[in-house]
Each structure stands twice: as C-alpha cells, then as structure tokens.
Coordinates of C-alpha atoms in Angstrom, one line a residue:
Chain A
X743 CA 98.2 134.3 70.5
X744 CA 100.9 132.8 68.4
X745 CA 103.5 135.2 69.8
X746 CA 102.3 134.7 73.4
X747 CA 102.7 130.9 73.1
X748 CA 106.1 131.4 71.5
X749 CA 107.2 133.6 74.4
X750 CA 105.5 132.0 77.3
X751 CA 104.9 128.4 76.1
X752 CA 107.9 127.0 77.9
X753 CA 106.9 128.7 81.1
X754 CA 103.3 127.6 80.9
X755 CA 104.3 124.0 80.3
X756 CA 106.8 124.2 83.2
X757 CA 104.1 125.4 85.5
X758 CA 101.9 122.4 84.6
X759 CA 104.8 120.1 85.1
X760 CA 105.8 121.5 88.4
X761 CA 102.2 121.4 89.6
X762 CA 102.1 117.7 88.8
X763 CA 105.3 117.1 90.7
X764 CA 103.8 119.0 93.6
X765 CA 100.9 116.5 93.6
X766 CA 103.3 113.6 93.6
X767 CA 104.5 114.9 97.0
X768 CA 101.0 115.7 98.1
X769 CA 99.7 112.1 97.9
X770 CA 102.0 110.7 100.6
X771 CA 101.4 113.9 102.6
X772 CA 97.6 113.2 102.5
X773 CA 98.5 110.3 104.8
X774 CA 100.8 112.5 106.8
X775 CA 104.0 110.9 105.4
X776 CA 106.7 113.4 104.4
X777 CA 108.4 111.7 101.5
X778 CA 111.0 113.6 99.5
X779 CA 111.4 110.8 97.0
X780 CA 109.5 112.5 94.1
X781 CA 112.6 113.8 92.2
X782 CA 114.1 110.3 92.3
X783 CA 111.1 108.8 90.6
X784 CA 110.9 111.8 88.3
X785 CA 114.5 111.3 87.2
X786 CA 114.0 107.6 86.9
X787 CA 110.9 108.1 84.6
X788 CA 112.9 110.6 82.5
X789 CA 115.8 108.1 82.1
X790 CA 113.4 105.3 81.1
X791 CA 111.9 107.5 78.4
X792 CA 115.2 108.9 77.2
X793 CA 116.7 105.5 76.9
X794 CA 113.7 104.1 75.1
X795 CA 113.8 107.0 72.7
X796 CA 117.5 107.0 71.9
X797 CA 119.1 103.6 72.7
X798 CA 120.0 101.7 69.5
X799 CA 118.6 98.5 71.1
X800 CA 115.1 100.0 71.0
X801 CA 115.3 101.0 67.3
X802 CA 113.1 98.1 66.1
X803 CA 110.5 99.0 68.7
X804 CA 110.5 102.6 67.7
X805 CA 110.2 101.8 64.0
X806 CA 107.3 99.5 64.7
X807 CA 105.3 101.8 66.9
X808 CA 106.1 105.3 65.5
X809 CA 104.8 107.9 67.9
X810 CA 103.1 105.1 69.8
X811 CA 106.4 104.7 71.6
X812 CA 105.6 107.7 73.8
X813 CA 102.5 106.3 75.6
X814 CA 104.5 103.1 76.0
X815 CA 107.3 105.1 77.6
X816 CA 104.9 106.7 80.0
X817 CA 103.4 103.3 80.9
X818 CA 106.8 101.8 81.4
X819 CA 108.0 104.7 83.6
X820 CA 104.9 104.7 85.7
X821 CA 105.0 100.9 86.1
X822 CA 108.7 100.7 87.0
X823 CA 108.5 103.7 89.4
X824 CA 105.4 102.1 91.0
X825 CA 107.1 98.7 91.5
X826 CA 110.3 100.4 92.9
X827 CA 108.1 102.5 95.2
X828 CA 106.3 99.4 96.4
X829 CA 109.6 97.8 97.4
X830 CA 110.9 101.0 99.1
X831 CA 107.6 101.9 100.6
X832 CA 107.0 98.6 102.3
X833 CA 110.4 98.7 104.0
X834 CA 110.7 102.5 104.6
X835 CA 107.1 103.4 105.6
X836 CA 107.4 102.0 109.1
X837 CA 109.6 105.0 109.7
X838 CA 107.9 108.1 110.8
X839 CA 108.2 111.9 110.4
X840 CA 111.8 113.0 109.8
X841 CA 113.2 109.5 109.5
X842 CA 111.1 108.8 106.5
X843 CA 112.1 112.1 104.9
X844 CA 115.8 111.2 105.6
X845 CA 115.4 107.7 104.0
X846 CA 113.8 109.3 100.9
X847 CA 116.6 111.9 100.7
X848 CA 119.1 109.0 100.8
X849 CA 117.2 107.2 98.1
X850 CA 117.3 110.2 95.8
X851 CA 121.0 110.7 96.4
X852 CA 121.9 107.1 95.8
X853 CA 119.9 107.0 92.6
X854 CA 121.6 110.2 91.5
X855 CA 125.1 108.9 92.1
X856 CA 124.2 105.6 90.3
X857 CA 122.8 107.5 87.3
X858 CA 125.9 109.7 87.2
X859 CA 128.1 106.6 86.8
X860 CA 126.2 104.1 84.7
X861 CA 127.0 103.9 81.0
X862 CA 123.3 103.5 79.9
X863 CA 122.4 106.8 81.6
X864 CA 125.1 108.7 79.8
X865 CA 127.2 109.3 82.9
X866 CA 127.8 112.9 83.9
X867 CA 126.8 114.3 80.5
X868 CA 123.5 112.5 80.5
X869 CA 121.4 111.7 77.5
X870 CA 120.8 114.4 74.9
X871 CA 119.0 114.8 71.5
X872 CA 116.0 113.1 72.8
X873 CA 113.5 113.0 69.9
X874 CA 110.7 115.6 70.2
X875 CA 107.1 114.6 70.4
X876 CA 105.9 118.0 69.2
X877 CA 107.5 120.6 67.1
X878 CA 106.6 123.5 69.4
X879 CA 107.4 123.8 73.1
X880 CA 103.9 124.9 74.1
X881 CA 102.4 121.8 72.5
X882 CA 103.6 119.8 75.4
X883 CA 100.8 121.4 77.3
X884 CA 98.6 119.1 75.4
X885 CA 99.9 116.1 77.4
X886 CA 100.7 117.8 80.7
X887 CA 97.4 119.7 80.8
X888 CA 95.1 116.6 80.5
X889 CA 97.3 114.7 83.0
X890 CA 96.9 117.6 85.5
X891 CA 93.2 117.7 85.0
X892 CA 93.1 113.9 85.5
X893 CA 95.1 114.2 88.6
X894 CA 92.9 116.9 90.0
X895 CA 89.8 114.9 89.3
X896 CA 91.5 111.8 90.9
X897 CA 92.4 113.8 94.0
X898 CA 88.9 115.3 94.2
X899 CA 87.3 111.8 94.0
X900 CA 89.9 110.3 96.3
X901 CA 89.4 112.9 99.1
X902 CA 85.7 112.0 99.3
X903 CA 86.2 108.3 99.1
X904 CA 86.7 105.6 101.7
X905 CA 90.4 105.5 100.9
X906 CA 90.7 109.3 101.2
X907 CA 89.0 109.3 104.6
X908 CA 91.4 106.5 105.7
X909 CA 94.4 108.6 104.6
X910 CA 93.0 111.6 106.4
X911 CA 92.5 109.5 109.6
X912 CA 96.1 108.3 109.4
X913 CA 97.4 111.9 109.0
X914 CA 95.5 113.1 112.0
X915 CA 96.5 110.2 114.3
X916 CA 98.1 107.0 113.1
X917 CA 97.6 105.1 116.3
X918 CA 94.0 106.0 116.5
X919 CA 93.4 105.2 112.9
X920 CA 95.0 101.8 113.4
X921 CA 92.8 101.2 116.4
X922 CA 89.7 102.0 114.3
X923 CA 90.6 99.1 112.1
X924 CA 92.3 101.0 109.2
X925 CA 95.2 99.0 107.7
X926 CA 97.7 101.9 108.1
X927 CA 100.6 100.2 106.3
X928 CA 98.5 99.4 103.3
X929 CA 97.2 103.0 102.9
X930 CA 100.5 104.6 103.5
X931 CA 102.2 102.4 100.9
X932 CA 99.3 103.1 98.5
X933 CA 99.7 106.9 98.8
X934 CA 103.5 106.6 98.4
X935 CA 103.1 104.4 95.3
X936 CA 100.5 106.7 93.7
X937 CA 102.9 109.7 94.2
X938 CA 105.8 107.7 92.7
X939 CA 103.8 106.6 89.6
X940 CA 102.8 110.2 89.0
X941 CA 106.3 111.4 89.3
X942 CA 107.6 108.7 87.0
X943 CA 105.1 109.5 84.3
X944 CA 105.8 113.2 84.5
X945 CA 109.5 112.4 84.2
X946 CA 108.9 110.3 81.1
X947 CA 106.8 113.2 79.6
X948 CA 109.5 115.8 80.5
X949 CA 112.4 114.0 78.8
X950 CA 111.4 115.0 75.3
X951 CA 110.2 118.3 76.5
X952 CA 113.5 119.2 78.0
X953 CA 115.4 117.5 75.2
X954 CA 118.3 116.4 77.5
X955 CA 118.2 114.4 80.6
X956 CA 121.0 114.2 83.2
X957 CA 121.5 113.5 86.9
X958 CA 120.8 117.1 87.8
X959 CA 117.1 116.4 87.2
X960 CA 116.7 114.5 90.5
X961 CA 118.4 116.4 93.3
X962 CA 117.8 117.3 96.9
X963 CA 117.1 120.9 95.8
X964 CA 114.2 119.7 93.7
X965 CA 112.8 117.7 96.7
X966 CA 112.7 120.9 98.7
X967 CA 111.1 122.9 95.9
X968 CA 108.2 120.5 95.7
X969 CA 107.8 120.5 99.4
X970 CA 107.8 124.3 99.4
X971 CA 105.1 124.2 96.7
X972 CA 102.8 122.0 98.8
X973 CA 103.5 123.6 102.2
X974 CA 103.3 127.2 101.0
X975 CA 100.3 126.6 98.8
X976 CA 98.6 124.7 101.6
X977 CA 99.0 121.0 102.5
X978 CA 95.4 120.5 103.6
X979 CA 93.6 121.2 100.4
X980 CA 94.0 119.9 96.8
X981 CA 94.2 123.5 95.6
X982 CA 97.3 124.1 97.8
X983 CA 99.9 122.2 95.6
X984 CA 98.4 123.7 92.5
X985 CA 98.5 127.3 93.7
X986 CA 101.9 126.9 95.4
X987 CA 103.5 125.3 92.3
X988 CA 102.1 128.0 90.0
X989 CA 103.2 130.9 92.2
X990 CA 106.6 129.6 93.3
X991 CA 107.6 128.1 89.9
X992 CA 106.8 131.3 88.1
X993 CA 108.7 133.3 90.7
X994 CA 112.2 132.8 89.1
X995 CA 110.7 134.0 85.8
X996 CA 109.0 137.0 87.4
X997 CA 112.3 137.9 89.1
X998 CA 114.4 137.5 85.9
X999 CA 115.1 141.2 85.7
X1000 CA 116.9 141.0 89.0
X1001 CA 119.4 138.5 87.6
X1002 CA 121.8 137.4 90.3
X1003 CA 119.6 138.5 93.2
X1004 CA 116.8 136.1 91.9
X1005 CA 117.7 133.1 94.1
X1006 CA 118.3 135.3 97.1
X1007 CA 114.7 136.7 96.8
X1008 CA 113.4 133.2 96.2
X1009 CA 115.0 132.1 99.4
X1010 CA 113.5 135.0 101.3
X1011 CA 110.1 134.3 100.0
X1012 CA 110.4 130.7 101.4
X1013 CA 111.3 132.1 104.8
X1014 CA 108.7 134.8 105.0
X1015 CA 105.9 132.5 103.6
X1016 CA 106.6 129.8 106.1
X1017 CA 106.5 132.3 109.0
X1018 CA 103.4 134.3 107.9
X1019 CA 101.4 131.6 106.1
X1020 CA 101.7 128.6 108.4
X1021 CA 98.5 127.1 106.9
X1022 CA 99.6 127.9 103.4
X1023 CA 98.0 130.3 101.0
X1024 CA 94.8 128.3 100.7
X1025 CA 94.6 128.2 104.5
X1026 CA 95.1 131.9 104.8
X1027 CA 92.4 132.6 102.1
X1028 CA 90.0 130.3 104.0
X1029 CA 90.7 132.3 107.2
X1030 CA 90.2 135.6 105.4
X1031 CA 86.9 134.3 104.0
X1032 CA 85.6 133.3 107.4
X1033 CA 86.6 136.7 108.7
X1034 CA 84.7 138.5 106.0
X1035 CA 81.6 136.3 106.3
X1036 CA 81.6 136.8 110.1
X1037 CA 81.8 140.6 109.8
X1038 CA 79.0 140.9 107.3
X1039 CA 76.6 138.5 109.0
X1040 CA 73.8 140.2 110.9
X1041 CA 74.8 138.4 114.1
X1042 CA 78.4 139.7 113.8
X1043 CA 77.9 143.1 115.4
X1044 CA 75.9 142.1 118.4
X1045 CA 78.1 139.4 119.8
Chain B
X735 CA 145.7 95.4 99.9
X736 CA 149.2 96.2 101.3
X737 CA 149.7 97.1 104.9
X738 CA 150.9 100.5 103.8
X739 CA 147.8 101.2 101.8
X740 CA 145.7 99.9 104.6
X741 CA 147.3 102.3 107.1
X742 CA 147.1 105.1 104.7
X743 CA 143.3 104.5 104.3
X744 CA 142.8 104.4 108.0
X745 CA 144.7 107.7 108.4
X746 CA 142.7 109.4 105.7
X747 CA 139.5 108.0 107.0
X748 CA 140.1 109.2 110.6
X749 CA 141.1 112.6 109.4
X750 CA 138.0 113.3 107.3
X751 CA 135.8 111.3 109.7
X752 CA 136.7 113.7 112.6
X753 CA 135.6 116.6 110.4
X754 CA 132.3 114.8 109.7
X755 CA 132.0 114.3 113.4
X756 CA 132.3 117.9 114.5
X757 CA 130.1 119.0 111.6
X758 CA 127.4 116.5 112.5
X759 CA 127.6 117.5 116.1
X760 CA 126.2 120.9 115.0
X761 CA 123.1 119.1 113.6
X762 CA 122.8 116.9 116.6
X763 CA 122.9 119.7 119.2
X764 CA 120.0 121.5 117.5
X765 CA 118.1 118.3 117.0
X766 CA 118.4 117.3 120.6
X767 CA 117.0 120.6 121.8
X768 CA 114.3 121.4 119.2
X769 CA 113.7 118.0 117.6
X770 CA 114.1 119.5 114.1
X771 CA 116.9 119.4 111.6
X772 CA 118.5 122.7 110.6
X773 CA 118.9 122.4 106.9
X774 CA 120.9 125.7 106.8
X775 CA 123.8 123.9 108.5
X776 CA 125.4 123.2 105.1
X777 CA 125.3 126.9 104.3
X778 CA 127.1 127.7 107.6
X779 CA 129.8 125.2 106.6
X780 CA 130.3 127.1 103.3
X781 CA 130.3 130.4 105.2
X782 CA 133.0 129.1 107.6
X783 CA 135.2 127.9 104.8
X784 CA 135.0 131.3 103.0
X785 CA 135.6 133.3 106.2
X786 CA 138.6 131.3 107.2
X787 CA 140.0 131.6 103.6
X788 CA 139.5 135.4 103.5
X789 CA 141.0 136.0 106.9
X790 CA 144.0 133.7 106.3
X791 CA 144.8 134.7 102.7
X792 CA 143.9 138.3 103.0
X793 CA 141.6 138.8 100.1
X794 CA 137.9 138.0 99.3
X795 CA 138.4 136.2 96.1
X796 CA 138.7 136.5 92.4
X797 CA 135.1 136.8 91.3
X798 CA 131.9 138.4 92.4
X799 CA 131.2 141.8 93.9
X800 CA 134.1 141.7 96.3
X801 CA 136.7 140.7 93.7
X802 CA 140.2 142.1 94.3
X803 CA 139.1 143.6 97.6
X804 CA 141.8 143.2 100.3
X805 CA 141.2 142.3 103.9
X806 CA 143.2 145.0 105.8
X807 CA 144.9 142.5 107.9
X808 CA 146.1 138.9 107.6
X809 CA 145.8 136.5 110.5
X810 CA 147.7 133.3 111.1
X811 CA 145.8 130.2 110.2
X812 CA 144.8 129.1 113.7
X813 CA 143.5 132.6 114.5
X814 CA 141.5 132.9 111.2
X815 CA 140.0 129.4 111.7
X816 CA 138.9 130.4 115.2
X817 CA 137.6 133.8 114.2
X818 CA 135.8 132.3 111.1
X819 CA 134.2 129.7 113.3
X820 CA 133.1 132.3 115.9
X821 CA 131.5 134.5 113.1
X822 CA 129.8 131.4 111.8
X823 CA 128.5 130.8 115.3
X824 CA 127.1 134.3 115.3
X825 CA 125.5 133.5 112.0
X826 CA 124.0 130.4 113.6
X827 CA 122.3 132.7 116.1
X828 CA 121.0 134.8 113.2
X829 CA 119.5 131.8 111.6
X830 CA 117.7 130.9 114.8
X831 CA 116.3 134.4 115.0
X832 CA 115.1 134.5 111.4
X833 CA 114.1 131.0 110.6
X834 CA 113.3 129.1 113.8
X835 CA 112.2 131.5 116.5
X836 CA 109.2 133.0 114.6
X837 CA 107.9 129.6 113.8
X838 CA 108.4 128.4 117.3
X839 CA 106.5 131.3 118.8
X840 CA 103.6 130.7 116.4
X841 CA 103.6 127.0 117.2
X842 CA 103.8 126.2 113.5
X843 CA 104.0 122.8 111.9
X844 CA 107.6 121.5 112.4
X845 CA 107.7 120.7 108.6
X846 CA 107.7 124.4 108.0
X847 CA 111.0 124.7 109.8
X848 CA 112.5 122.6 107.0
X849 CA 111.3 125.0 104.4
X850 CA 112.3 128.1 106.3
X851 CA 115.8 126.8 107.2
X852 CA 116.3 125.9 103.5
X853 CA 115.1 129.3 102.5
X854 CA 117.9 130.7 104.7
X855 CA 120.4 128.3 103.2
X856 CA 119.4 129.4 99.7
X857 CA 119.8 133.1 100.6
X858 CA 123.1 132.5 102.3
X859 CA 124.6 130.5 99.5
X860 CA 123.5 132.9 96.9
X861 CA 124.7 135.9 98.8
X862 CA 128.1 134.3 99.1
X863 CA 128.1 133.5 95.4
X864 CA 127.1 137.1 94.6
X865 CA 129.9 138.5 96.8
X866 CA 132.8 136.1 96.0
X867 CA 131.8 134.4 92.8
X868 CA 131.8 130.7 92.2
X869 CA 135.4 130.0 91.5
X870 CA 137.3 127.2 93.1
X871 CA 139.7 128.3 95.9
X872 CA 142.5 126.4 97.5
X873 CA 144.5 127.6 100.4
X874 CA 148.2 128.4 99.5
X875 CA 150.6 126.3 101.6
X876 CA 152.3 129.3 103.1
X877 CA 149.3 130.0 105.4
X878 CA 150.7 127.3 107.7
X879 CA 153.9 129.1 108.1
X880 CA 157.1 127.0 108.1
X881 CA 155.6 123.6 108.7
X882 CA 156.3 121.0 106.0
X883 CA 153.2 120.2 103.9
X884 CA 153.6 116.5 104.3
X885 CA 155.6 113.8 106.2
X886 CA 156.5 110.7 104.4
X887 CA 157.3 107.5 106.2
X888 CA 159.1 104.8 104.2
X889 CA 159.8 101.3 105.3
X890 CA 160.9 98.8 102.7
X891 CA 158.6 99.3 99.8
X892 CA 155.6 100.7 101.7
X893 CA 155.2 104.5 101.9
X894 CA 152.7 106.4 104.0
X895 CA 152.1 110.0 103.4
X896 CA 150.8 112.0 106.3
X897 CA 149.7 115.5 105.2
X898 CA 150.2 118.1 107.8
X899 CA 146.7 119.3 107.2
X900 CA 145.4 115.9 108.3
X901 CA 147.3 116.2 111.5
X902 CA 146.0 119.7 112.1
X903 CA 142.5 118.6 111.4
X904 CA 142.7 115.7 113.7
X905 CA 144.3 117.7 116.5
X906 CA 141.8 120.6 116.2
X907 CA 138.8 118.2 116.2
X908 CA 140.0 116.2 119.2
X909 CA 140.5 119.5 121.1
X910 CA 137.0 120.7 120.2
X911 CA 135.5 117.3 121.1
X912 CA 137.1 117.3 124.5
X913 CA 136.1 120.9 125.2
X914 CA 132.6 120.2 124.1
X915 CA 132.4 117.2 126.3
X916 CA 133.6 119.3 129.2
X917 CA 131.1 122.0 128.5
X918 CA 128.2 119.6 128.3
X919 CA 129.0 117.3 131.2
X920 CA 130.8 119.5 133.7
X921 CA 129.4 123.0 133.6
X922 CA 126.2 124.7 134.6
X923 CA 125.5 125.7 131.0
X924 CA 125.9 122.1 129.9
X925 CA 123.6 121.0 132.7
X926 CA 121.0 123.5 131.6
X927 CA 121.4 122.5 127.9
X928 CA 120.8 118.9 128.9
X929 CA 117.7 119.8 130.9
X930 CA 116.3 121.8 127.9
X931 CA 117.0 118.8 125.6
X932 CA 115.2 116.5 128.0
X933 CA 112.1 118.5 128.3
X934 CA 112.0 122.2 127.5
X935 CA 108.7 123.0 129.3
X936 CA 109.9 121.4 132.6
X937 CA 113.2 123.2 132.2
X938 CA 111.4 126.4 131.8
X939 CA 109.3 125.8 134.9
X940 CA 112.6 125.2 136.8
X941 CA 113.7 128.7 136.0
X942 CA 115.9 128.0 133.0
X943 CA 115.7 130.6 130.3
X944 CA 115.0 128.2 127.5
X945 CA 115.1 130.8 124.7
X946 CA 118.6 131.8 125.7
X947 CA 119.8 128.2 125.8
X948 CA 118.4 127.7 122.3
X949 CA 120.5 130.6 121.2
X950 CA 123.6 129.1 122.8
X951 CA 122.9 125.9 121.0
X952 CA 122.7 127.6 117.7
X953 CA 125.9 129.5 118.4
X954 CA 127.7 126.2 119.2
X955 CA 126.2 124.5 116.2
X956 CA 127.2 127.4 113.9
X957 CA 130.7 127.4 115.4
X958 CA 131.2 123.7 114.8
X959 CA 129.7 123.9 111.3
X960 CA 131.9 126.8 110.4
X961 CA 135.0 125.1 111.8
X962 CA 134.3 122.0 109.8
X963 CA 133.9 124.1 106.7
X964 CA 137.3 125.9 107.4
X965 CA 139.1 122.6 107.9
X966 CA 137.6 120.9 104.8
X967 CA 138.4 124.1 102.9
X968 CA 142.1 123.9 103.9
X969 CA 142.3 120.2 103.2
X970 CA 140.5 119.9 99.8
X971 CA 139.9 123.5 98.7
X972 CA 136.6 125.3 98.4
X973 CA 134.7 124.0 95.4
X974 CA 132.3 127.0 95.0
X975 CA 129.5 128.2 97.3
X976 CA 127.4 125.1 96.8
X977 CA 130.0 122.7 98.2
X978 CA 128.5 122.9 101.7
X979 CA 125.2 121.4 100.5
X980 CA 126.7 118.0 99.8
X981 CA 128.5 118.0 103.1
X982 CA 125.2 119.1 104.7
X983 CA 123.5 116.0 103.3
X984 CA 126.4 113.7 104.3
X985 CA 126.1 115.1 107.8
X986 CA 122.5 113.9 107.9
X987 CA 123.8 110.4 107.2
X988 CA 126.3 110.7 110.0
X989 CA 123.7 111.7 112.7
X990 CA 121.3 109.0 111.6
X991 CA 124.0 106.4 111.7
X992 CA 125.1 107.4 115.2
X993 CA 121.6 108.1 116.5
X994 CA 119.6 111.3 116.1
X995 CA 120.4 113.7 119.0
X996 CA 123.2 111.6 120.5
X997 CA 126.6 113.3 120.9
X998 CA 128.9 110.3 121.1
X999 CA 126.7 108.8 118.3
X1000 CA 127.6 111.7 116.0
X1001 CA 131.3 111.2 116.7
X1002 CA 131.1 107.5 116.1
X1003 CA 129.0 108.0 113.0
X1004 CA 131.4 110.5 111.5
X1005 CA 134.4 108.1 112.0
X1006 CA 132.5 105.1 110.5
X1007 CA 131.5 107.1 107.4
X1008 CA 134.9 108.7 107.1
X1009 CA 136.6 105.2 107.2
X1010 CA 134.0 103.6 104.9
X1011 CA 134.6 106.3 102.3
X1012 CA 138.4 106.0 102.6
X1013 CA 138.2 102.2 102.0
X1014 CA 136.2 102.5 98.8
X1015 CA 138.4 100.9 96.1
X1016 CA 139.8 103.3 93.6
X1017 CA 138.0 101.5 90.8
X1018 CA 134.7 102.5 92.3
X1019 CA 135.7 105.9 93.6
X1020 CA 132.8 107.5 91.6
X1021 CA 130.4 105.8 93.9
X1022 CA 132.1 107.2 97.0
X1023 CA 129.5 109.9 97.2
X1024 CA 126.8 107.3 97.6
X1025 CA 128.5 105.4 100.5
X1026 CA 127.2 107.7 103.2
X1027 CA 123.6 107.5 101.9
X1028 CA 123.8 103.7 101.5
X1029 CA 124.7 103.6 105.2
X1030 CA 121.9 106.0 106.1
X1031 CA 119.3 104.0 104.1
X1032 CA 120.4 100.6 105.5
X1033 CA 120.6 101.9 109.0
X1034 CA 117.1 103.4 108.9
X1035 CA 115.8 100.0 107.6
X1036 CA 117.6 97.9 110.2
X1037 CA 117.6 100.1 113.3
X1038 CA 116.2 103.6 112.9
X1039 CA 117.4 104.8 116.2
X1040 CA 121.0 104.5 115.1
X1041 CA 124.1 102.9 116.7
X1042 CA 124.0 104.9 120.0
X1043 CA 120.6 106.5 120.0
X1044 CA 118.1 106.1 122.8
X1045 CA 114.9 104.2 122.2
X1046 CA 112.1 106.6 122.5
X1047 CA 109.0 105.5 124.3
X1048 CA 106.0 106.1 122.2
X1049 CA 103.5 108.2 124.2
X1050 CA 99.9 108.0 123.3

C-alpha cells in the first residue's frame, strides 16, 4: 500500500483535481453556457494561495494562524474568484454560444499576460517553494477527495432542485425558459459563479500540491482539456465530467511508454471520441443499457 | 512621438495587420459556411510556415526525426510560399474530412466540432514536433535572392526602416485579397459559396453540391492559413511548432472585432489589431500579447456582432 501510494499518489491526486476542474466547467454547461474561463479562475486561486504562503507581507498572518492559513487561502481564492466571476458574468452572459466561449478565452489570455508581467506574481518564472501542507504527495487527496465528494453531493442535490430544473430549462431553450418566468440572467450568472468559485478553490489547493505556480497553469490548452473531459465523459449527466476527467487525465500516464507519440495519440482519442461518442461515454453506456434491456424483455422478440 | 516613429509604427502595423487579415479570413470563410470555428487553423499556420521553410531552404531542420534530411530540390521563395500554401490547403481538406464531416453527417452537437478540431490541431502540432523538433528557425536572407534586406529612408534626424519582408508581405496579401474578392464576387464558384453560406439546405435544393463547396472552403481556408504562416515565418522566424497556437487565438480576436463571418470585417479587424499592437509603447511591450484579447473582450461587451458584422435576426 505504501509503495503504491508512493508511485501513484501524484497521479491519483491529479485525477481528483482534474475531475474537480471538469465540474467547474460543468456548472455553466448545466445552463447551456459554454464557458472556457475555468483555467483563469484556477490560475487566479493558485496565485492567491501562493502569494499568501510566500509573500513577506503575509508573514505575521502565517505565524499567527499556523496551518490555519490554508483554509483561509481557500476561502480567499473562492471569494475573489466568485466576485470576479460575478462582474464578468453579468456583462458577458448576455452573449450566447460561441461568443461567450470567445469572451472567456479572451479573459483567460488577458489574465495570463497580466500574471506573466506583474511583480507580485513572479513574472515569467512564477512563484516557487510554496510551503507544503503535507509531507507526502498522496496526502493531498485528503483535501481534494472530500471536496470532490462535496461537489458530487452538491451537483446531485442541485439537479433535483428548483434551481437545477431552471438551469436545465435554460439549457433546452432559453427563450422558452424566460417565457415561463425563469429569471434566465440570474441563473446563468449563478451557474457561472459556482463554477468559478470551485475553480478558484481548486487552484488554491493545487498551489502547495504542485509546489510552484506560474502563468502556464491557466492557458487555452487547459480550457480545452476540461471541455474535452466534460463532452467526452457526457455533458448531460453528473457522472460524465467525473468519468471523462479520470479517463482522459490518466491517458498521458498510460501512454507514457510511447514517449513522444503520447500527445499525438491523445489528440487522436479526442477526434475519435467526439465522432463516435457524441453523447459522451455516459450517454453511450445509457444507450447500451437500453439496448440490452430491450433485447432481454419478454416483449422484445415479438415486436 | 516623432513623426518618423509614428510612420514606422504605421508601416509595421499595416504589414503585420495584413497577415492577420489573410489568416483570419481562413477562419471567417469556414465560419460563414458551417457556423463553427475551426480550432485547427493555428496548426495549419504552423504547417504552412514549416513547409515554406523546408522548400525554400532545402532541408527539414536541425532536430527531430527528419534532422539533416535534405529536400532534393530548392525552390525560389515565391514558389515555395505558393507550394507550401497549396499543400496547407490540401491539409485543410484533410481536416474537414477527419474532424468536421463525420460530425456533420451524424448531426452531432456543434460543441463537439471544437473538441475534434482541437484534437486534429494537437495531432498536427505534435507530429510536426516529432518530425522537425522544437528548435527556432529563421529564414536566411539569401532566400530572397539579390534584393536588399531593408531600405532606409533618412530625412533630417528621422529614420524609417522599411524591411523588404514587410513590402513582400504587404504585396502578397493585397494580391491575395484582390483575387479572393474576385473569386467570391465575380465567379460561379463564389456565387455558390455565398449561397451555401446564406442557407445550405436551400442551396442544396437548388442543385448546389454543398459538400463539395464545403471542401473548397476548407481548401481556401487552409491555403490562407498556410500562407499567413509562411509569411510570418519569413518575417519573424518560426518559434517552434506551438507558435501557430498563439496566432490562432489572435485570429479569433480579429474575426470577432470585424464581425464573425464577414470578409471585409476580417480585413478591417486584422488591420486594426496590427496597428493597435504596433502602437503599444515600448515600456509596455510585454502587454502586447494581451492587446488583441482586450479588443476582443471589449468588442464582445459593447457590440458582439463586430464592426462590419450583420445583425442576425433571432428566429424562435
């Protein structure tokens, strides 16, 4: 067990972390809004945590709180990401479809260039030697794991609530939802902010886990990875992002023996999966299940 | 700011702006026909740059699998740019066949086209990296033959440097724009393309082979993307296989600024962003990369349909 955790601890925690990031994109998608802003908030959260852990200005705070600084970092990252998402969301969410996606790509890029040039974010080098919360890599699962469970529980409760039904209605037809008296802007912004808060917290938790934090954490490539997790896992079910993230994020590790051809295969998987699994893996499993049930039911043969 | 500096900025801005314009036209053509964005366009840009380089310089590069392999012939720069762009166009057709057509036939969610086109981009870029390595290449000046590398104009104490590459870029781009304009407005192919862009099912009912015109569009788009890559490569060098990605994102800013799907809009947007970047003061040059996205973001908030875009009527 000890050896297993030594070898695969990093991978396991990465899978948990990537699943959480997939959910941060899933929330806006529940309301049919394609937002690619998650890596931006993730990077922002990480910078907040990294600065609070390393900046000399924060030394008195660190000495006073001890390890209590970490929950405070998570709180600060979530809060700041949430407020920023509120500001961006209110102005950007009147855009639809591809326009919203483009606006969020622009947000991620602008944030990246700013972080690359500010002194407080360490410029191009970034912030390193971020103090560790745990001695072992796998121990970070003790914070990512519960957060993932909480998120799953939250999504499960949300989907069967009034808010969840409102989000679903907006996804199916925004105009009709508005006509039914659903305040579409409110719910769209709400979903966007929830996703941003989650991404911010995950960023703040990841900064000590990864030990260094730089502008490469929040890039366009990351946006697309998260989108691929959700779409290939299945965007209509809460199990989709989880399954997609676990499968796709472990792919580079599984393909490690292939070395240079790794990313080539990764790209091919994206193409093939989007062609043959249009409803995602969860959707395909659902279809398969329906097929099997139909064939074994007594009525099946006669009709 | 001195007049000389001012003129110099305008020159630089127009030169790079015209590259942005033809690159963004590749996006806009596909968007106007299919209503989706081809995220593999940045990879086509990279491909065009490498193809032009290999054909003009005569070898594939210093690193990667093809290191030290010689191309059996050397073409003059204009020919290699043309051939490189044509091959990129063929690659555009290949992208359509692999990443877009299967999805279209299945009537899949348009979001999936984003993922599949990015998958193609990932494959392309990494295959290129595998083959030629990730070193930085710059075109040796002898590929242009006997032309002087730069012209310097001096008057009093103001100096303006006009690099020959800038002139070539501008001339090539203007030619391409005029030809494209002719193709779209004055030929039967152009008429059919416009019909497909307007409404593909009606066009198909009127006897236009929509599928074939989608292929033409992807060929044109790949051609323009590859040519932009070749031109940027000659002007600034090739900064590794990933350098197309950042141009790919900038191209998005250009088409949104001009108006998604609008051809004159893409040209105007390219010029605006090229000039805006050229006028970033040197103290803030690190923020130059963000200028295009700041424009994109602001434009979307103020007027999402862009400078020259058509207002779409919302159908219920």
